mmCIF file of C-alpha atoms in Angstrom:
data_model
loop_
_atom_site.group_PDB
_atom_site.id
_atom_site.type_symbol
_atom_site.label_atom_id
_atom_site.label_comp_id
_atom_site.label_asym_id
_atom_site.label_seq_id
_atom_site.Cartn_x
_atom_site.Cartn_y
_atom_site.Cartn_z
ATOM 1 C CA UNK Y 18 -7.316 6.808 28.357
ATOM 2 C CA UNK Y 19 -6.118 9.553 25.991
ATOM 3 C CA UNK Y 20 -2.774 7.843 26.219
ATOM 4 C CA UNK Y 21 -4.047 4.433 25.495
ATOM 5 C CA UNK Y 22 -5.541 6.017 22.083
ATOM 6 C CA UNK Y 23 -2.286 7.958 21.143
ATOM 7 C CA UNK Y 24 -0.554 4.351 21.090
ATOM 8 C CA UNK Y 25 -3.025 2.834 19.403
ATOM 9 C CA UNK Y 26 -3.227 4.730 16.785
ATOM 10 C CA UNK Y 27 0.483 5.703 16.221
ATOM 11 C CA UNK Y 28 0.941 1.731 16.352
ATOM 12 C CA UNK Y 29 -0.635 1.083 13.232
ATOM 13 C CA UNK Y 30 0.353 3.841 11.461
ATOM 14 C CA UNK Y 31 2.812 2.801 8.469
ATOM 15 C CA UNK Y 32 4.473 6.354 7.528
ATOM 16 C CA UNK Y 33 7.242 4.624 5.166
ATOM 17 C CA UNK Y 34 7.573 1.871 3.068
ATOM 18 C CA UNK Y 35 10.768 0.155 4.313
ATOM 19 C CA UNK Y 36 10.194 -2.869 2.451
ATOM 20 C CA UNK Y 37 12.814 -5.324 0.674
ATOM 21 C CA UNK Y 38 10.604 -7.725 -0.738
ATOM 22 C CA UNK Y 39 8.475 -6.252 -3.435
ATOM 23 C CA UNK Y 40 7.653 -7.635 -6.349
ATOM 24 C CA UNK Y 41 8.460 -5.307 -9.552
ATOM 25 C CA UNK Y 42 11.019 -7.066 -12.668
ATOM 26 C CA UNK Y 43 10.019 -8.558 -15.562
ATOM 27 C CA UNK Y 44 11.954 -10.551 -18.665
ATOM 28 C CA UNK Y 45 11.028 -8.329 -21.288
ATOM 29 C CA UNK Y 46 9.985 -11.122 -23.413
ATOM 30 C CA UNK Y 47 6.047 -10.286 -23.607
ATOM 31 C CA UNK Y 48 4.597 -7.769 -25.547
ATOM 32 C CA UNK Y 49 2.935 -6.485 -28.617
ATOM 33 C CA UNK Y 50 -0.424 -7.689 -27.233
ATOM 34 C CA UNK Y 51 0.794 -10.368 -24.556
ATOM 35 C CA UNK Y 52 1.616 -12.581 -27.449
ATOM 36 C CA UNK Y 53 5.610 -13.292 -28.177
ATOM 37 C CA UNK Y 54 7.610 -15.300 -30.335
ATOM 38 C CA UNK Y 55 9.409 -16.812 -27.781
ATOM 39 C CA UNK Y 56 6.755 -17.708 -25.365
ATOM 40 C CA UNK Y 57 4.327 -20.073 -27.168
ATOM 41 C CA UNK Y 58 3.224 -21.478 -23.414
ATOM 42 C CA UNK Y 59 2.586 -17.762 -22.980
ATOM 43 C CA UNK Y 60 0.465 -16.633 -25.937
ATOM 44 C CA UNK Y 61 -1.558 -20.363 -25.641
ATOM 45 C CA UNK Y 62 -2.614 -18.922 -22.398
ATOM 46 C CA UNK Y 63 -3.864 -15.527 -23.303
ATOM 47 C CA UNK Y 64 -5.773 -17.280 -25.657
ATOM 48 C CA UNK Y 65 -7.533 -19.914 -23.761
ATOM 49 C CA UNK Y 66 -8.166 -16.716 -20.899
ATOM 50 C CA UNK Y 67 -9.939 -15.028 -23.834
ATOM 51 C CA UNK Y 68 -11.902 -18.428 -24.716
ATOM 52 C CA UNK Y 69 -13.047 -18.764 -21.217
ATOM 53 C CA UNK Y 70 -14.032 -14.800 -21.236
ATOM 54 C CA UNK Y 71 -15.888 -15.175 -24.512
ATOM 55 C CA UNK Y 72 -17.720 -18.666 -23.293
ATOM 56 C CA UNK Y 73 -18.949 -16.738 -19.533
ATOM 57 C CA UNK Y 74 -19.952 -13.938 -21.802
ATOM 58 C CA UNK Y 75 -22.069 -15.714 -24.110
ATOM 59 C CA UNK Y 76 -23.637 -17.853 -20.973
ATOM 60 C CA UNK Y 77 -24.483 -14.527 -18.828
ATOM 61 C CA UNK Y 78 -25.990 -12.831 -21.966
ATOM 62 C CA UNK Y 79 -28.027 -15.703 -22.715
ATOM 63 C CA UNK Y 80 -29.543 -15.847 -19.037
ATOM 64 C CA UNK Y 81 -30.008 -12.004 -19.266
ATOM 65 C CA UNK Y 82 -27.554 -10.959 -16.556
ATOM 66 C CA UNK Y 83 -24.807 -9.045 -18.310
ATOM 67 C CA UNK Y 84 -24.867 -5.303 -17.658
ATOM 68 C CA UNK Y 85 -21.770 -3.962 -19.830
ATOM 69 C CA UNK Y 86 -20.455 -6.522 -22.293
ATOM 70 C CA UNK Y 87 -17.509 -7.546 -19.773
ATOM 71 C CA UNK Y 88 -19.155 -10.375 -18.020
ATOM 72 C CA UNK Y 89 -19.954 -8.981 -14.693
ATOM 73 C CA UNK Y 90 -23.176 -9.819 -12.851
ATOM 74 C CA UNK Y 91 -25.364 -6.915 -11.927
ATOM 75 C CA UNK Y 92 -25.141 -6.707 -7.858
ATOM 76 C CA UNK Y 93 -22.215 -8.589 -7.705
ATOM 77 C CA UNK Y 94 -19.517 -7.933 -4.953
ATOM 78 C CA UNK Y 95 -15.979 -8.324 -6.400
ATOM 79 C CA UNK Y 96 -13.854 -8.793 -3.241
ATOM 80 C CA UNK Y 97 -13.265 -12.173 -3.853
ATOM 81 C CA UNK Y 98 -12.485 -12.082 -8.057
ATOM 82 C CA UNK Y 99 -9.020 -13.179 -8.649
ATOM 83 C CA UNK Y 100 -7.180 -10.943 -11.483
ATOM 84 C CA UNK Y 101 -6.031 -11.904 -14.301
ATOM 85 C CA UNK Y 102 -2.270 -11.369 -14.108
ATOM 86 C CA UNK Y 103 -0.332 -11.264 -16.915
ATOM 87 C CA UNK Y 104 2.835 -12.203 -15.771
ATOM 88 C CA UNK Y 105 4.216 -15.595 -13.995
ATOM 89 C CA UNK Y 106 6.788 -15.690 -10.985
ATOM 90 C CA UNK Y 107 9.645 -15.321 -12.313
ATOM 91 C CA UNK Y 108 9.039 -11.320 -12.393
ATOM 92 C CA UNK Y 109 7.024 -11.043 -9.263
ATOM 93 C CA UNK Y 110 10.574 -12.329 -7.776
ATOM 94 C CA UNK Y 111 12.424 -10.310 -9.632
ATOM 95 C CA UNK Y 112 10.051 -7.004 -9.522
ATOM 96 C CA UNK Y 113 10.471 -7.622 -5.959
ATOM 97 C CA UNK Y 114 14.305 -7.817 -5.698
ATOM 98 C CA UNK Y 115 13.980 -4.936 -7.797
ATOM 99 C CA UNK Y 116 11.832 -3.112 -5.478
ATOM 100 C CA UNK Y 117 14.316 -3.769 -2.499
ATOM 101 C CA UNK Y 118 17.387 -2.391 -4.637
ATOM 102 C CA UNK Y 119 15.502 0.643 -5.934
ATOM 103 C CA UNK Y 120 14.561 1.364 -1.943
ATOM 104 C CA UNK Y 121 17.744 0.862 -0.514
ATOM 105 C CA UNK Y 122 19.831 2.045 -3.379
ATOM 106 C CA UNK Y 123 18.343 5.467 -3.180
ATOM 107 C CA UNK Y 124 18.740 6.200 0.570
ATOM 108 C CA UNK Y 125 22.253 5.254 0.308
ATOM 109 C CA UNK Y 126 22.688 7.345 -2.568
ATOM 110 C CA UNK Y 127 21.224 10.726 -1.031
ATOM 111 C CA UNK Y 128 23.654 9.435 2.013
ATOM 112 C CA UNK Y 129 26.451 10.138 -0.497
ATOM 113 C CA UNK Y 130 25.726 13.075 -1.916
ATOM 114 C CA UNK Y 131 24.543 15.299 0.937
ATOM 115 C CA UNK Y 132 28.487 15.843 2.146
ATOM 116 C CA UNK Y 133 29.409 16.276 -1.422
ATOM 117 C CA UNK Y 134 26.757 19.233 -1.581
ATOM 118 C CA UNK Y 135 27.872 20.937 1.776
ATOM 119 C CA UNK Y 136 24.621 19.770 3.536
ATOM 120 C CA UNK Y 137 25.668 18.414 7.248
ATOM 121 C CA UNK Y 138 22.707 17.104 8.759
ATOM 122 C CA UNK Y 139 23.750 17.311 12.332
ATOM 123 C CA UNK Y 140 23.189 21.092 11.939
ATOM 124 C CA UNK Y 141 20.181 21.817 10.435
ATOM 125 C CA UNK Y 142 17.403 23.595 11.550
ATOM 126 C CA UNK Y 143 13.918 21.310 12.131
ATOM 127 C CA UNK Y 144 12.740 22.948 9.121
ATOM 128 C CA UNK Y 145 15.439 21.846 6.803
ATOM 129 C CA UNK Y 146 15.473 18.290 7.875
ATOM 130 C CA UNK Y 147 11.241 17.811 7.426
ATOM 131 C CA UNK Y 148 11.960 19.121 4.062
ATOM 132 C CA UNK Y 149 15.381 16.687 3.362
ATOM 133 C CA UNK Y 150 12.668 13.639 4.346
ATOM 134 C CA UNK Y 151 10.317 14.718 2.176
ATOM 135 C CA UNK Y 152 12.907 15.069 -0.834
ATOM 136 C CA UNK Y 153 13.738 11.321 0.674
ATOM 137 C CA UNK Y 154 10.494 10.185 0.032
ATOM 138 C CA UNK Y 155 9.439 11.486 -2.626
ATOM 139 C CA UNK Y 156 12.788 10.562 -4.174
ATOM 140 C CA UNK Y 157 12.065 7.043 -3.189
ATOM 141 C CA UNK Y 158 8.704 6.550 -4.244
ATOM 142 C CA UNK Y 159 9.634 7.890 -7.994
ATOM 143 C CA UNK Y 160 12.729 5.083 -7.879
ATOM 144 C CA UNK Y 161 10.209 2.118 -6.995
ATOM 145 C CA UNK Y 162 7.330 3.168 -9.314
ATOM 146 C CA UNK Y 163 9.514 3.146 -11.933
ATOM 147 C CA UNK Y 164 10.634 -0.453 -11.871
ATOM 148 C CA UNK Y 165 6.704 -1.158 -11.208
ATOM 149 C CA UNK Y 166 5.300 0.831 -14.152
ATOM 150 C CA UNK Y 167 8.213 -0.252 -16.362
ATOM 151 C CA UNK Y 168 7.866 -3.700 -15.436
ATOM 152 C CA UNK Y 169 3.987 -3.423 -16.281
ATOM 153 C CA UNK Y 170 4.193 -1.286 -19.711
ATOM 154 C CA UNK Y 171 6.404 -4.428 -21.201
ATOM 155 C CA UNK Y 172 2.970 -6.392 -20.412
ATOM 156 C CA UNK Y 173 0.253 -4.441 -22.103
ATOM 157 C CA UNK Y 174 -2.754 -3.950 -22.911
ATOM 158 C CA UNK Y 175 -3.200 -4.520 -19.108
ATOM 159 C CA UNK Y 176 -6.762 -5.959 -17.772
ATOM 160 C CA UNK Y 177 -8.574 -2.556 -16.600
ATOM 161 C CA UNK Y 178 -8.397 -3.186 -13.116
ATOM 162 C CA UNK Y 179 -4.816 -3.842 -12.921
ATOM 163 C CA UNK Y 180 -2.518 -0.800 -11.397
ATOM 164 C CA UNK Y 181 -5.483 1.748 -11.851
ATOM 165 C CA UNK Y 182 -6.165 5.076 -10.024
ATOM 166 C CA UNK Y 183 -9.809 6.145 -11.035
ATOM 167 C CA UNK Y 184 -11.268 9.572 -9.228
ATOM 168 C CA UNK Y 185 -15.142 8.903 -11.084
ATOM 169 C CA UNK Y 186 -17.668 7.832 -9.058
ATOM 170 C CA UNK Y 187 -16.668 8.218 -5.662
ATOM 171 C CA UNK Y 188 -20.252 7.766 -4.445
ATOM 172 C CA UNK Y 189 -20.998 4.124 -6.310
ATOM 173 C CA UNK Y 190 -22.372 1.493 -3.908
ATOM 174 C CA UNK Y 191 -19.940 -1.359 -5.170
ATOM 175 C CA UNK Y 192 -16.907 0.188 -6.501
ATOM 176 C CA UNK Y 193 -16.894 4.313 -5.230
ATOM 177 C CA UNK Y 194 -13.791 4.921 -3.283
ATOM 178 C CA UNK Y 195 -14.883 7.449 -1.311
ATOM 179 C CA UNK Y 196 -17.787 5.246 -0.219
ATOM 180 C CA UNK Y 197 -15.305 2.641 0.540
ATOM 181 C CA UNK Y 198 -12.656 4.803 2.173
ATOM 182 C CA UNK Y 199 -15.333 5.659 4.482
ATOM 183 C CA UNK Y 200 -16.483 2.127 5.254
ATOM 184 C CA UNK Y 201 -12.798 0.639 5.529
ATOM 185 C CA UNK Y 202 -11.713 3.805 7.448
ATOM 186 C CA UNK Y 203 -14.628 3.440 10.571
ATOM 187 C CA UNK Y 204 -13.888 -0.489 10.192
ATOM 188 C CA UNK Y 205 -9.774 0.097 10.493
ATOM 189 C CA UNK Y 206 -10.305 2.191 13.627
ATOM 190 C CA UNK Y 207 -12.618 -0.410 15.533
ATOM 191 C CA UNK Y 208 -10.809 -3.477 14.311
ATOM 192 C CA UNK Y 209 -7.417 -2.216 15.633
ATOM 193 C CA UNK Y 210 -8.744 -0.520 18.465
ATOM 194 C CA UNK Y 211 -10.562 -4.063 19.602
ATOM 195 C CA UNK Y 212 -7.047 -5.664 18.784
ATOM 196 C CA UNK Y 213 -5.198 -3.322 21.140
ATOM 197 C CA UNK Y 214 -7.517 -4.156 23.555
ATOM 198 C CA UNK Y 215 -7.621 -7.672 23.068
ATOM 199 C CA UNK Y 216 -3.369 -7.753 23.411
ATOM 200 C CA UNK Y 217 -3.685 -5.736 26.443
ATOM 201 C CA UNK Y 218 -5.652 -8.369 28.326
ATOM 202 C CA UNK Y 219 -3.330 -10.736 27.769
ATOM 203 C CA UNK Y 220 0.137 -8.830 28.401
ATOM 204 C CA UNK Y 221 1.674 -9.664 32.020
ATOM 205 C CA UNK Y 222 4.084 -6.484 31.848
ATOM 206 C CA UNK Y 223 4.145 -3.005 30.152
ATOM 207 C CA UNK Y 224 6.812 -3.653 27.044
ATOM 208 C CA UNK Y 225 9.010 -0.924 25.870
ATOM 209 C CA UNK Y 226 7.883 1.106 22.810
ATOM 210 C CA UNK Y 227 10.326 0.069 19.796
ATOM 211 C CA UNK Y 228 11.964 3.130 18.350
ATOM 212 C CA UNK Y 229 9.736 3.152 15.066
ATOM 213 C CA UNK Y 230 9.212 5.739 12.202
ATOM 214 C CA UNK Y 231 7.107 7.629 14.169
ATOM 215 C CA UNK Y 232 9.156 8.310 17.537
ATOM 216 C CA UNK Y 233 11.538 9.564 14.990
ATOM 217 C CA UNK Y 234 9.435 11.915 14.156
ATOM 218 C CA UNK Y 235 8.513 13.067 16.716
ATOM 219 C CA UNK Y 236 10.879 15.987 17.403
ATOM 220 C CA UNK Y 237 9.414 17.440 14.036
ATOM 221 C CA UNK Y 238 5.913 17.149 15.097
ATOM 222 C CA UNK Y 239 4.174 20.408 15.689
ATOM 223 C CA UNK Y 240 7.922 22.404 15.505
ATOM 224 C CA UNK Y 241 6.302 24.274 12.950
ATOM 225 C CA UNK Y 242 4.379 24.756 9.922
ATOM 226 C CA UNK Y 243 6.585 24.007 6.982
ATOM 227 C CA UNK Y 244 7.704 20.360 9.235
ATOM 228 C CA UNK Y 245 3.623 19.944 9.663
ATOM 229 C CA UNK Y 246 3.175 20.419 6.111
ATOM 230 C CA UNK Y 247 6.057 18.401 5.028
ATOM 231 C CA UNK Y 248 5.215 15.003 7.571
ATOM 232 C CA UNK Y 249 1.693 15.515 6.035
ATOM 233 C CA UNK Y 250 2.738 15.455 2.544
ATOM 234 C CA UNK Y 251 5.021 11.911 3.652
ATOM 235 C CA UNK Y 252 2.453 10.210 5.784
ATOM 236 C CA UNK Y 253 -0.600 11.137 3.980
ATOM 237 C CA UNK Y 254 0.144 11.147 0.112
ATOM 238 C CA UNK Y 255 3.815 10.207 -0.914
ATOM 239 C CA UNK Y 256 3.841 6.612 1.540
ATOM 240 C CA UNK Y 257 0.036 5.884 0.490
ATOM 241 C CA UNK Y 258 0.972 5.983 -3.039
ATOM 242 C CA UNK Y 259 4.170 3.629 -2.903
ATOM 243 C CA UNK Y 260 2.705 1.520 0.038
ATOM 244 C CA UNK Y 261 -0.463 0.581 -1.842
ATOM 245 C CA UNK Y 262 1.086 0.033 -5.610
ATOM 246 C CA UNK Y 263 3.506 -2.188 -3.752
ATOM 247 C CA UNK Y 264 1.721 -3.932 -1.653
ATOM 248 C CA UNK Y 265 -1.821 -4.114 -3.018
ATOM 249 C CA UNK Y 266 -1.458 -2.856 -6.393
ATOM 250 C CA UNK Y 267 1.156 -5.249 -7.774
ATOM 251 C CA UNK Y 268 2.088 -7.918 -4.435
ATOM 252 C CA UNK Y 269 -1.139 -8.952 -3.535
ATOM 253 C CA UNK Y 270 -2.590 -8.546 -7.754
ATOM 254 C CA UNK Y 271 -0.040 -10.775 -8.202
ATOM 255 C CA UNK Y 272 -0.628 -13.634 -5.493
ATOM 256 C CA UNK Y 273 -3.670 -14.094 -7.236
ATOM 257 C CA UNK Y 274 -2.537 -15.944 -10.007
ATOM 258 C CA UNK Y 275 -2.132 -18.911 -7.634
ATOM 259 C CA UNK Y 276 -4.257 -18.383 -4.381
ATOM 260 C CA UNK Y 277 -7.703 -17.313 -3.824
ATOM 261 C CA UNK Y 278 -8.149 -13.528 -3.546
ATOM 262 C CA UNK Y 279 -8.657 -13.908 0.543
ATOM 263 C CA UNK Y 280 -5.533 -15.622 1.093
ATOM 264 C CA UNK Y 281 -3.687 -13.070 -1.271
ATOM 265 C CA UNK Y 282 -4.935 -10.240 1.106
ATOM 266 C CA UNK Y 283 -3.741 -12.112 4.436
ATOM 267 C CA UNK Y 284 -0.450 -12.533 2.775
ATOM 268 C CA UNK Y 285 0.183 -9.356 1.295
ATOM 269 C CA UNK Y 286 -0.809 -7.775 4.656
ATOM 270 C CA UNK Y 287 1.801 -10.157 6.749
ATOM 271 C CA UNK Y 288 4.465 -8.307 4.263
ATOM 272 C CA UNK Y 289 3.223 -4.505 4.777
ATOM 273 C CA UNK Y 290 3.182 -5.346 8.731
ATOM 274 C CA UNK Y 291 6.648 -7.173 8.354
ATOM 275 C CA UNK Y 292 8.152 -4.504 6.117
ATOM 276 C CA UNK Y 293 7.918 -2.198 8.472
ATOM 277 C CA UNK Y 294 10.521 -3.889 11.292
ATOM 278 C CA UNK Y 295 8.431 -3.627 14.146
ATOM 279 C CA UNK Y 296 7.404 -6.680 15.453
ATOM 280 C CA UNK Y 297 5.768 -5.111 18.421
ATOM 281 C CA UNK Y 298 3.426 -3.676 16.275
ATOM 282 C CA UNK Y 299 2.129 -6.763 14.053
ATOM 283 C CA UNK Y 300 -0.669 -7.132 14.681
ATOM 284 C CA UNK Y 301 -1.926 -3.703 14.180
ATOM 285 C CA UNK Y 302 -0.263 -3.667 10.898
ATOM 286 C CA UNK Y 303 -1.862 -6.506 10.119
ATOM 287 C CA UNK Y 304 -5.076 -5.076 11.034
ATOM 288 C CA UNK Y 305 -4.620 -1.970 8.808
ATOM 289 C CA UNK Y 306 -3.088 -3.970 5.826
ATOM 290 C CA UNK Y 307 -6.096 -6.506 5.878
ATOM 291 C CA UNK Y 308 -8.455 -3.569 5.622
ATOM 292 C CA UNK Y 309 -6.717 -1.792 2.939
ATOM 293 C CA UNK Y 310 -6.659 -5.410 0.868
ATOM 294 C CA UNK Y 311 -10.555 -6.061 1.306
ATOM 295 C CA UNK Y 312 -11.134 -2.421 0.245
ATOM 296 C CA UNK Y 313 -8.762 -2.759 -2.711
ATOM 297 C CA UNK Y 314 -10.310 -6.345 -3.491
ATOM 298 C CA UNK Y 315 -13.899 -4.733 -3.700
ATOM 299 C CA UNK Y 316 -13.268 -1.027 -5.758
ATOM 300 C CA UNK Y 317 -10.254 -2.542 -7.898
ATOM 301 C CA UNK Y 318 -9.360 1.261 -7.310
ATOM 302 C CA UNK Y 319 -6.011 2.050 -5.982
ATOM 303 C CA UNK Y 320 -7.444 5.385 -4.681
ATOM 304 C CA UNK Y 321 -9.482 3.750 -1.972
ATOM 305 C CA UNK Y 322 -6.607 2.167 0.008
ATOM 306 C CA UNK Y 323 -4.669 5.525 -0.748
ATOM 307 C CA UNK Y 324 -7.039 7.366 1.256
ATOM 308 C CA UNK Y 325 -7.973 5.169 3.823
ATOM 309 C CA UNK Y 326 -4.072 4.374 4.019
ATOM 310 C CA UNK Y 327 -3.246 8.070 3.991
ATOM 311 C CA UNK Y 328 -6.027 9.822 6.236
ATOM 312 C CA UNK Y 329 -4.758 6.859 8.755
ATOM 313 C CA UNK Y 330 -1.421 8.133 8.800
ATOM 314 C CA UNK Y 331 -1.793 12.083 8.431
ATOM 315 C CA UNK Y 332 -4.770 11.896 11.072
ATOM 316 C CA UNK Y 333 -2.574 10.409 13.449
ATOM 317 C CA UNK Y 334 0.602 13.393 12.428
ATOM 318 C CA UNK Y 335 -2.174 16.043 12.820
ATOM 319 C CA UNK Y 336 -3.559 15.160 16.274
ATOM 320 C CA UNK Y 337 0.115 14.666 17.535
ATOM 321 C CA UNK Y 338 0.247 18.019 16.440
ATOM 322 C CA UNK Y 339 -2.628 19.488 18.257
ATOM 323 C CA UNK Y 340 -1.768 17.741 21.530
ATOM 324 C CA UNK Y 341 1.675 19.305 21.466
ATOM 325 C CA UNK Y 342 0.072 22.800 20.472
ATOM 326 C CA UNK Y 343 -2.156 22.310 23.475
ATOM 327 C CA UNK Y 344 1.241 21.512 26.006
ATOM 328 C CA UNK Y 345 0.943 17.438 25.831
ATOM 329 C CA UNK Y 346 4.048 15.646 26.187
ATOM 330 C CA UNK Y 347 3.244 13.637 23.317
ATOM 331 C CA UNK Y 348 6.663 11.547 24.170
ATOM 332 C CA UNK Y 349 5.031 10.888 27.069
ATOM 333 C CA UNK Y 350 1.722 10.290 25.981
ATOM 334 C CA UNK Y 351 2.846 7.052 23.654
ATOM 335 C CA UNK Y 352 5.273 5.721 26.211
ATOM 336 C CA UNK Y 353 2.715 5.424 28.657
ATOM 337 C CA UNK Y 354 0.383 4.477 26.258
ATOM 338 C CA UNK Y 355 1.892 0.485 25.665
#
């Protein structure tokens, strides 16, 4: 049973962001305002969006149901409000090529230079090579946050809830994160535990775990403190915060623009699960991504899929860790866990 959990879990946990197709480069056309010279279709269109925002306006003020001047309806759930993106295809595409050069550009890179600096990797101590990943991370989140934020600074002013990490009021029915980390937390943990179930019923033979991020890891896990600490700081903050700006924060903002808010969270969470190039593990991923988006969809708060996203991951690093303190074969324990 405890076995059955371990796999479960480590499944669906996403500890890097190996994806190619992001969506982060923009023709630096727009700006000063959203209005340009050379985009007349572009500027017509930010002023018929601020037409149709003046015209709601006026119609919820006159039937007494505006609560702060920007249209919203008191008691109204915003999970499935589009956004209003500023930008059109062409630099979702690009962003997203972007996004997959940035990634891959930087691993190779650190490849590179490691000889150069005397580093051999083959003979370091467990210690040393937690830290190197994290340095690989972090180094890699930077690189693709860049392209995003530069991508979105040629488009501002930015609509509020576009790229925004907010820590005030965590408690808030509607729109806390920590009230929604909470909810989409408990409901990640039954959904893919129901879905590991459900596959289980229907598999006629036991497949072979796929050598993911995780059974990479796991020589590091529980070797000490500084490789505890430094898996932590990966799974639970740096891969959060590039995961979700990808994926939710700019990807599935983005899909918006055409498709209702629903469908943009489906999508978006096919690319997380796909992105990660385990196809074994699908549906899981799914599972998790499709959480994350509905959470997103209802805060408009980057911090709630962050934590739900990052609690998921360093929860299942830390109890790896304990099981392996306590003399589990945790090798063994996810093997015989599919």
């Amino acid at each position: 049973m405890v076995s059955q959990m371990i796999s479960c879990l480590s499944k669906s946990s996403s500890l890097f962001c190996i994806s190619g197709s992001r969506s982060l480069i923009p023709p630096k056309t727009y700006n000063r305002g959203g209005l340009c010279r050379f985009s007349p279709g572009f500027a017509s269109r930010r002023l018929s969006t601020v037409y149709r925002r003046k015209w709601r306006s006026a119609c919820i003020s006159n039937s007494g149901k505006e609560t702060g001047g920007e249209g919203k309806l008191q008691g109204e759930w915003r999970i499935l409000e589009r956004w209003e993106v500023p930008w059109e295809w062409q630099t979702v595409s690009l962003t997203s090529l972007a996004c997959g050069l940035s990634f891959v550009l930087t691993g190779l890179t650190e490849m590179v230079a490691l000889p150069y600096l005397g580093i051999d990797v083959q003979k370091l101590s467990l210690d040393d090579k937690a830290e190197i990943l994290f340095l690989d991370q972090g180094l890699t989140t930077l690189a693709v946050l860049a392209v995003i934020f530069t991508v979105a600074k040629t488009f501002e002013p930015l609509p509020e809830d576009i790229l925004r990490y907010d820590l005030k009021q965590p408690f808030n029915l509607q729109k806390g994160w920590l009230v929604w980390s909470g909810i989409g937390l408990v409901g990640a943990v039954g959904a893919i535990a129901l879905t590991g179930v459900a596959l289980s019923l229907f598999r006629t033979e036991t497949p072979e775990r796929e050598v993911d991020s995780l059974m990479k890891l796991l020589p590091l896990i529980g070797s000490s403190n500084i490789s505890t600490l430094s898996l932590v700081g990966i799974t639970g903050v740096l891969a959060p915060l590039l995961e979700e700006t990808v994926f939710r924060g700019f990807f599935m903002v983005s899909l918006t623009k055409w498709v209702p808010t629903p469908i943009a969270i489906i999508i978006s969470s096919a690319a997380f699960a796909l992105a990660h190039l385990t196809p074994g593990e699908f549906p899981q991923l799914f599972i998790l991504g499709s959480v994350l988006g509905l959470s997103y969809a209802q805060t408009r708060n980057l911090i709630t899929p962050m934590v739900i996203h990052g609690f998921w991951n360093s929860g299942v690093i830390l109890l790896l860790t304990f099981l392996q303190v306590q003399g589990y074969d945790i090798k063994e324990l996810l093997l015989q866990g599919n």
